[in-house]
Coordinates of C-alpha atoms and ligand atoms in Angstrom, one line a residue:
M1 CA 0.0 0.0 0.0
L2 CA 2.9 2.4 0.8
D3 CA 5.4 0.8 -1.6
G4 CA 8.2 3.2 -2.5
K5 CA 7.1 5.9 -0.1
I6 CA 9.6 7.6 2.2
A7 CA 8.3 8.0 5.8
V8 CA 9.9 10.0 8.6
V9 CA 8.7 9.1 12.1
T10 CA 10.0 11.2 15.0
G11 CA 10.5 9.6 18.4
A12 CA 10.4 6.1 16.8
S13 CA 13.0 4.5 19.1
R14 CA 10.2 3.2 21.4
G15 CA 6.5 3.2 22.4
I16 CA 4.0 4.4 19.8
G17 CA 6.6 5.7 17.4
S18 CA 8.3 2.3 17.1
A19 CA 4.9 0.7 16.4
I20 CA 4.3 3.3 13.7
A21 CA 7.7 2.7 12.1
R22 CA 7.1 -1.1 12.1
K23 CA 3.6 -0.6 10.6
L24 CA 4.6 1.8 7.8
A25 CA 7.5 -0.6 6.9
D26 CA 5.0 -3.5 6.9
E27 CA 3.0 -1.5 4.4
G28 CA 6.1 -1.0 2.1
A29 CA 7.5 2.4 3.1
T30 CA 11.2 3.1 3.7
V31 CA 11.2 4.4 7.2
V32 CA 13.5 7.0 8.8
I33 CA 13.6 6.2 12.5
N34 CA 14.3 9.3 14.4
Y35 CA 15.5 9.2 18.1
N36 CA 17.0 11.6 20.5
G37 CA 18.4 9.6 23.5
S38 CA 17.6 6.0 22.9
E39 CA 20.2 5.0 20.1
E40 CA 20.3 1.3 21.0
R41 CA 16.6 1.0 20.9
A42 CA 16.3 2.9 17.6
N43 CA 18.9 0.5 16.1
A44 CA 16.8 -2.5 17.5
V45 CA 13.7 -1.2 15.7
K46 CA 15.7 -0.9 12.5
A47 CA 17.1 -4.4 12.9
E48 CA 13.6 -5.8 13.4
I49 CA 12.3 -4.0 10.3
E50 CA 15.3 -5.2 8.2
G51 CA 14.9 -8.7 9.6
K52 CA 11.5 -8.8 7.7
G53 CA 13.2 -7.7 4.5
Q54 CA 12.0 -4.1 4.8
K55 CA 13.9 -0.8 4.7
A56 CA 14.8 1.6 7.5
V57 CA 17.5 4.0 8.6
V58 CA 18.2 5.6 12.0
R59 CA 18.8 9.3 12.4
K60 CA 19.4 11.3 15.6
C61 CA 17.7 14.7 16.0
D62 CA 16.4 16.6 19.0
V63 CA 13.2 17.8 17.5
S64 CA 13.0 20.7 20.0
D65 CA 16.0 22.3 18.2
F66 CA 15.2 24.3 15.1
A67 CA 18.6 24.1 13.5
S68 CA 19.0 20.4 14.2
C69 CA 15.6 19.8 12.5
E70 CA 16.8 21.7 9.4
T71 CA 19.9 19.5 9.2
F72 CA 17.9 16.3 9.8
I73 CA 15.1 17.0 7.3
Q74 CA 17.5 18.3 4.6
G75 CA 19.7 15.2 5.1
V76 CA 16.7 12.9 4.5
I77 CA 15.8 14.9 1.4
K78 CA 19.3 14.7 0.1
E79 CA 19.5 11.0 0.7
F80 CA 16.1 9.9 -0.5
G81 CA 15.1 12.7 -2.8
R82 CA 11.7 13.1 -1.3
I83 CA 9.5 12.8 1.9
D84 CA 6.1 11.3 1.4
I85 CA 5.0 10.9 5.0
L86 CA 6.0 12.9 8.1
V87 CA 4.8 11.6 11.4
N88 CA 5.4 14.0 14.3
N89 CA 5.2 11.6 17.2
A90 CA 8.1 12.6 19.5
G91 CA 6.7 13.8 22.8
I92 CA 7.4 14.1 26.5
T93 CA 5.5 14.8 29.8
R94 CA 6.7 16.9 32.8
D95 CA 3.6 16.6 34.9
G96 CA 2.8 18.7 37.9
L97 CA 0.2 21.1 39.3
L98 CA 0.3 24.5 37.7
M99 CA 1.0 26.4 40.9
K100 CA 4.2 24.4 41.3
M101 CA 5.2 24.0 37.7
S102 CA 8.6 25.4 36.8
E103 CA 9.1 27.5 33.7
E104 CA 11.6 24.9 32.5
D105 CA 9.1 22.1 32.7
F106 CA 6.6 24.2 30.8
D107 CA 9.1 25.2 28.1
Q108 CA 10.6 21.7 27.6
V109 CA 7.1 20.2 26.9
L110 CA 6.1 23.0 24.6
D111 CA 9.5 23.0 22.8
T112 CA 9.4 19.2 22.2
N113 CA 5.7 18.5 21.6
L114 CA 4.6 21.6 19.8
K115 CA 7.6 23.4 18.4
G116 CA 9.1 20.0 17.4
A117 CA 6.2 19.5 15.1
F118 CA 6.5 23.0 13.7
H119 CA 10.2 22.5 13.1
T120 CA 9.9 19.4 11.0
I121 CA 6.9 20.6 9.1
R122 CA 8.7 23.9 8.4
F123 CA 11.4 22.1 6.5
A124 CA 9.6 19.0 5.1
S125 CA 6.6 20.9 3.7
R126 CA 8.9 22.8 1.3
Q127 CA 9.8 19.5 -0.3
M128 CA 6.2 18.3 -0.2
L129 CA 5.2 21.5 -2.0
R130 CA 7.7 20.7 -4.7
Q131 CA 6.4 17.2 -5.0
K132 CA 2.8 18.4 -4.9
S133 CA 2.0 15.6 -2.5
G134 CA 2.6 14.6 1.1
R135 CA 1.0 13.3 4.3
I136 CA 1.7 15.0 7.6
I137 CA 0.3 13.2 10.8
N138 CA 0.8 14.9 14.1
M139 CA 0.4 13.2 17.5
A140 CA -1.9 15.2 19.7
S141 CA -3.7 13.7 22.7
V142 CA -7.3 13.6 24.1
V143 CA -5.8 15.8 26.8
G144 CA -5.4 18.5 24.2
V145 CA -9.2 18.5 23.8
S146 CA -10.4 17.8 27.3
G147 CA -7.6 19.2 29.5
N148 CA -6.3 17.2 32.5
A149 CA -5.4 18.3 36.0
G150 CA -1.6 18.2 36.5
Q151 CA -0.8 18.5 32.8
A152 CA -1.3 22.2 32.0
N153 CA 2.0 22.2 29.9
Y154 CA 1.2 18.9 28.1
A155 CA -2.5 19.8 27.4
A156 CA -1.4 23.2 26.1
S157 CA 1.2 21.6 23.8
K158 CA -1.3 19.1 22.5
A159 CA -4.1 21.7 22.0
G160 CA -1.4 23.7 20.1
V161 CA -0.7 20.6 17.9
I162 CA -4.3 20.5 17.0
G163 CA -4.3 24.2 16.0
L164 CA -1.0 23.8 14.1
T165 CA -2.6 20.8 12.3
K166 CA -5.7 22.7 11.2
A167 CA -3.9 25.9 10.1
T168 CA -1.3 23.9 8.2
A169 CA -3.9 21.7 6.6
K170 CA -5.5 24.9 5.2
E171 CA -2.2 26.3 4.0
L172 CA -1.1 23.1 2.2
A173 CA -4.3 21.6 0.8
S174 CA -4.1 23.3 -2.6
R175 CA -0.8 21.5 -3.2
G176 CA -2.1 18.0 -2.5
I177 CA -0.7 17.8 1.0
T178 CA -3.0 16.5 3.8
V179 CA -2.3 17.3 7.5
N180 CA -4.2 15.4 10.3
A181 CA -3.8 14.8 14.0
I182 CA -4.3 11.7 16.0
A183 CA -5.5 12.1 19.6
P184 CA -4.7 8.9 21.5
G185 CA -6.3 8.3 24.9
F186 CA -4.4 6.1 27.3
I187 CA -2.0 3.8 25.4
E188 CA 0.3 1.2 27.1
T189 CA 3.8 2.6 26.8
E190 CA 6.6 3.9 29.1
M191 CA 4.8 7.2 29.2
T192 CA 1.8 5.7 31.0
A193 CA 3.8 2.9 32.8
V194 CA 4.6 5.6 35.5
L195 CA 1.0 5.8 36.6
S196 CA 0.2 3.9 39.8
D197 CA -2.0 0.7 39.6
K198 CA -4.7 2.7 41.4
V199 CA -4.7 5.5 38.8
K200 CA -4.6 2.9 35.9
E201 CA -7.6 1.1 37.3
A202 CA -9.6 4.3 37.8
T203 CA -8.6 5.5 34.3
A204 CA -9.6 2.2 32.6
A205 CA -13.0 2.4 34.4
Q206 CA -13.6 5.7 32.6
I207 CA -12.8 4.2 29.1
P208 CA -16.0 3.0 27.4
L209 CA -14.1 0.1 25.7
G210 CA -12.7 -0.8 29.1
T211 CA -8.9 -1.0 28.7
F212 CA -5.9 1.0 27.7
G213 CA -5.0 0.9 24.0
Q214 CA -1.9 -0.6 22.5
P215 CA 0.7 1.3 20.4
E216 CA -0.4 -0.8 17.4
D217 CA -3.9 0.7 17.7
V218 CA -2.4 4.2 17.0
A219 CA -0.1 2.8 14.3
N220 CA -3.0 1.4 12.4
A221 CA -4.7 4.8 12.4
V222 CA -1.5 6.5 11.1
A223 CA -1.2 3.9 8.3
F224 CA -4.7 4.7 7.3
L225 CA -4.2 8.5 7.2
A226 CA -0.9 7.9 5.3
S227 CA -2.7 5.8 2.7
D228 CA -4.4 6.7 -0.6
E229 CA -7.7 5.8 1.0
A230 CA -7.4 8.9 3.2
R231 CA -6.8 11.3 0.3
Y232 CA -9.9 13.4 1.0
I233 CA -9.3 13.8 4.7
T234 CA -7.4 16.8 6.0
G235 CA -7.4 19.1 9.0
Q236 CA -9.0 16.4 11.2
V237 CA -8.4 15.0 14.7
L238 CA -8.9 11.3 14.8
H239 CA -9.4 10.0 18.4
V240 CA -7.9 6.6 19.2
D241 CA -9.1 6.4 22.8
G242 CA -11.6 3.6 23.3
G243 CA -14.4 6.2 23.4
L244 CA -12.9 8.2 26.3
V245 CA -13.5 11.7 24.8
C246 CA -16.5 11.9 22.5
Ligands
NAP301 P1 7.3 7.3 25.0 O1 7.2 5.8 25.1 O2 7.7 8.0 26.2 O3 8.3 7.6 23.8 C1 8.6 8.9 23.5 C2 9.4 9.0 22.2 O4 9.6 10.3 21.9 C3 10.7 8.3 22.3 O5 11.0 7.6 21.1 C4 11.7 9.4 22.5 O6 13.0 9.2 21.9 C5 11.0 10.5 21.7 N1 11.5 11.9 22.0 C6 11.3 12.5 23.2 N2 11.9 13.7 23.1 C7 12.4 13.8 21.9 C8 13.2 14.9 21.2 N3 13.4 16.0 21.8 N4 13.6 14.6 20.0 C9 13.3 13.5 19.3 N5 12.6 12.5 19.9 C10 12.2 12.6 21.2 O7 5.9 7.9 24.6 P2 4.7 7.3 23.8 O8 3.7 6.9 24.8 O9 5.1 6.3 22.8 O10 4.1 8.6 23.1 C11 4.3 9.0 21.8 C12 3.5 10.2 21.4 O11 2.1 9.9 21.6 C13 3.8 11.4 22.2 O12 3.7 12.6 21.4 C14 2.8 11.4 23.3 O13 2.5 12.7 23.8 C15 1.6 10.9 22.5 N6 0.6 10.3 23.3 C16 0.8 9.2 24.1 C17 -0.2 8.7 24.9 C18 -0.1 7.5 25.7 O14 -1.0 7.1 26.5 N7 1.1 6.8 25.7 C19 -1.5 9.3 24.9 C20 -1.7 10.4 24.1 C21 -0.7 10.9 23.3 P3 14.3 8.9 22.8 O15 14.0 8.0 23.8 O16 15.2 8.4 21.7 O17 14.8 10.3 23.3

């Protein structure tokens, strides 16, 4: 389905991003696995993909850094000649109540989750405009829609990702580029592993489908939005949350 496509996935060394990298490779894309700190794990994802006879490369870049993103994206364009799919998945949490939240914790989350997506889109979209085609998929969160106590920085970043998605979708639509966001609910990764069993149970009880989702549930939605079947969908936020926020 994605044969011959070049897909860049940020934060693909683990969690949801690694599941997205594996899924897009399964569909035939050559995947650029971006990481920041987890080099070994990024290489393990690459080895797994190559073990199935599929194609992947690993590239380090801190998405919160504008200049590094320029080097990263230009490097991919130089190497592969195009970018068909850009998945802005890299994200962090620095949870805490607003009254006690440091400026650093606020800035780090905004710089990674929101500005990180701006940085890569800023450089990849120029190439997509030349190609007159492209798919951009940004990882938001249900928390960006509903808010969540203790996550003012994270919720603001994800609400920002939704705004960025909608504005960019309008700017790029006339050139055949679609831009959508996915809003996962609670997905089993290291990000949610830090929650206590009590919080996990209470959260699962709020989810109409009854359980946390798996990284593959999000990866399947990404593969759909990246596919030809989704050609007429842009500027949307697709919830993958078991019905948590409707
Ligand atoms: P995770 O397991 O903590 O993985 C985060 C990934 O982001 C890692 O691959 C990490 O790479 C990468 N990353 C962090 N900072 C980076 C930076 N500055 N530059 C490049 N990469 C960076 O998180 P996850 O649960 O898979 O979450 C993935 C995305 O889904 C995030 O945007 C998150 O906000 C969103 N999300 C998750 C959930 C959930 O329930 N898990 C729900 C809603 C939304 P390194 O380790 O290599 O640094």
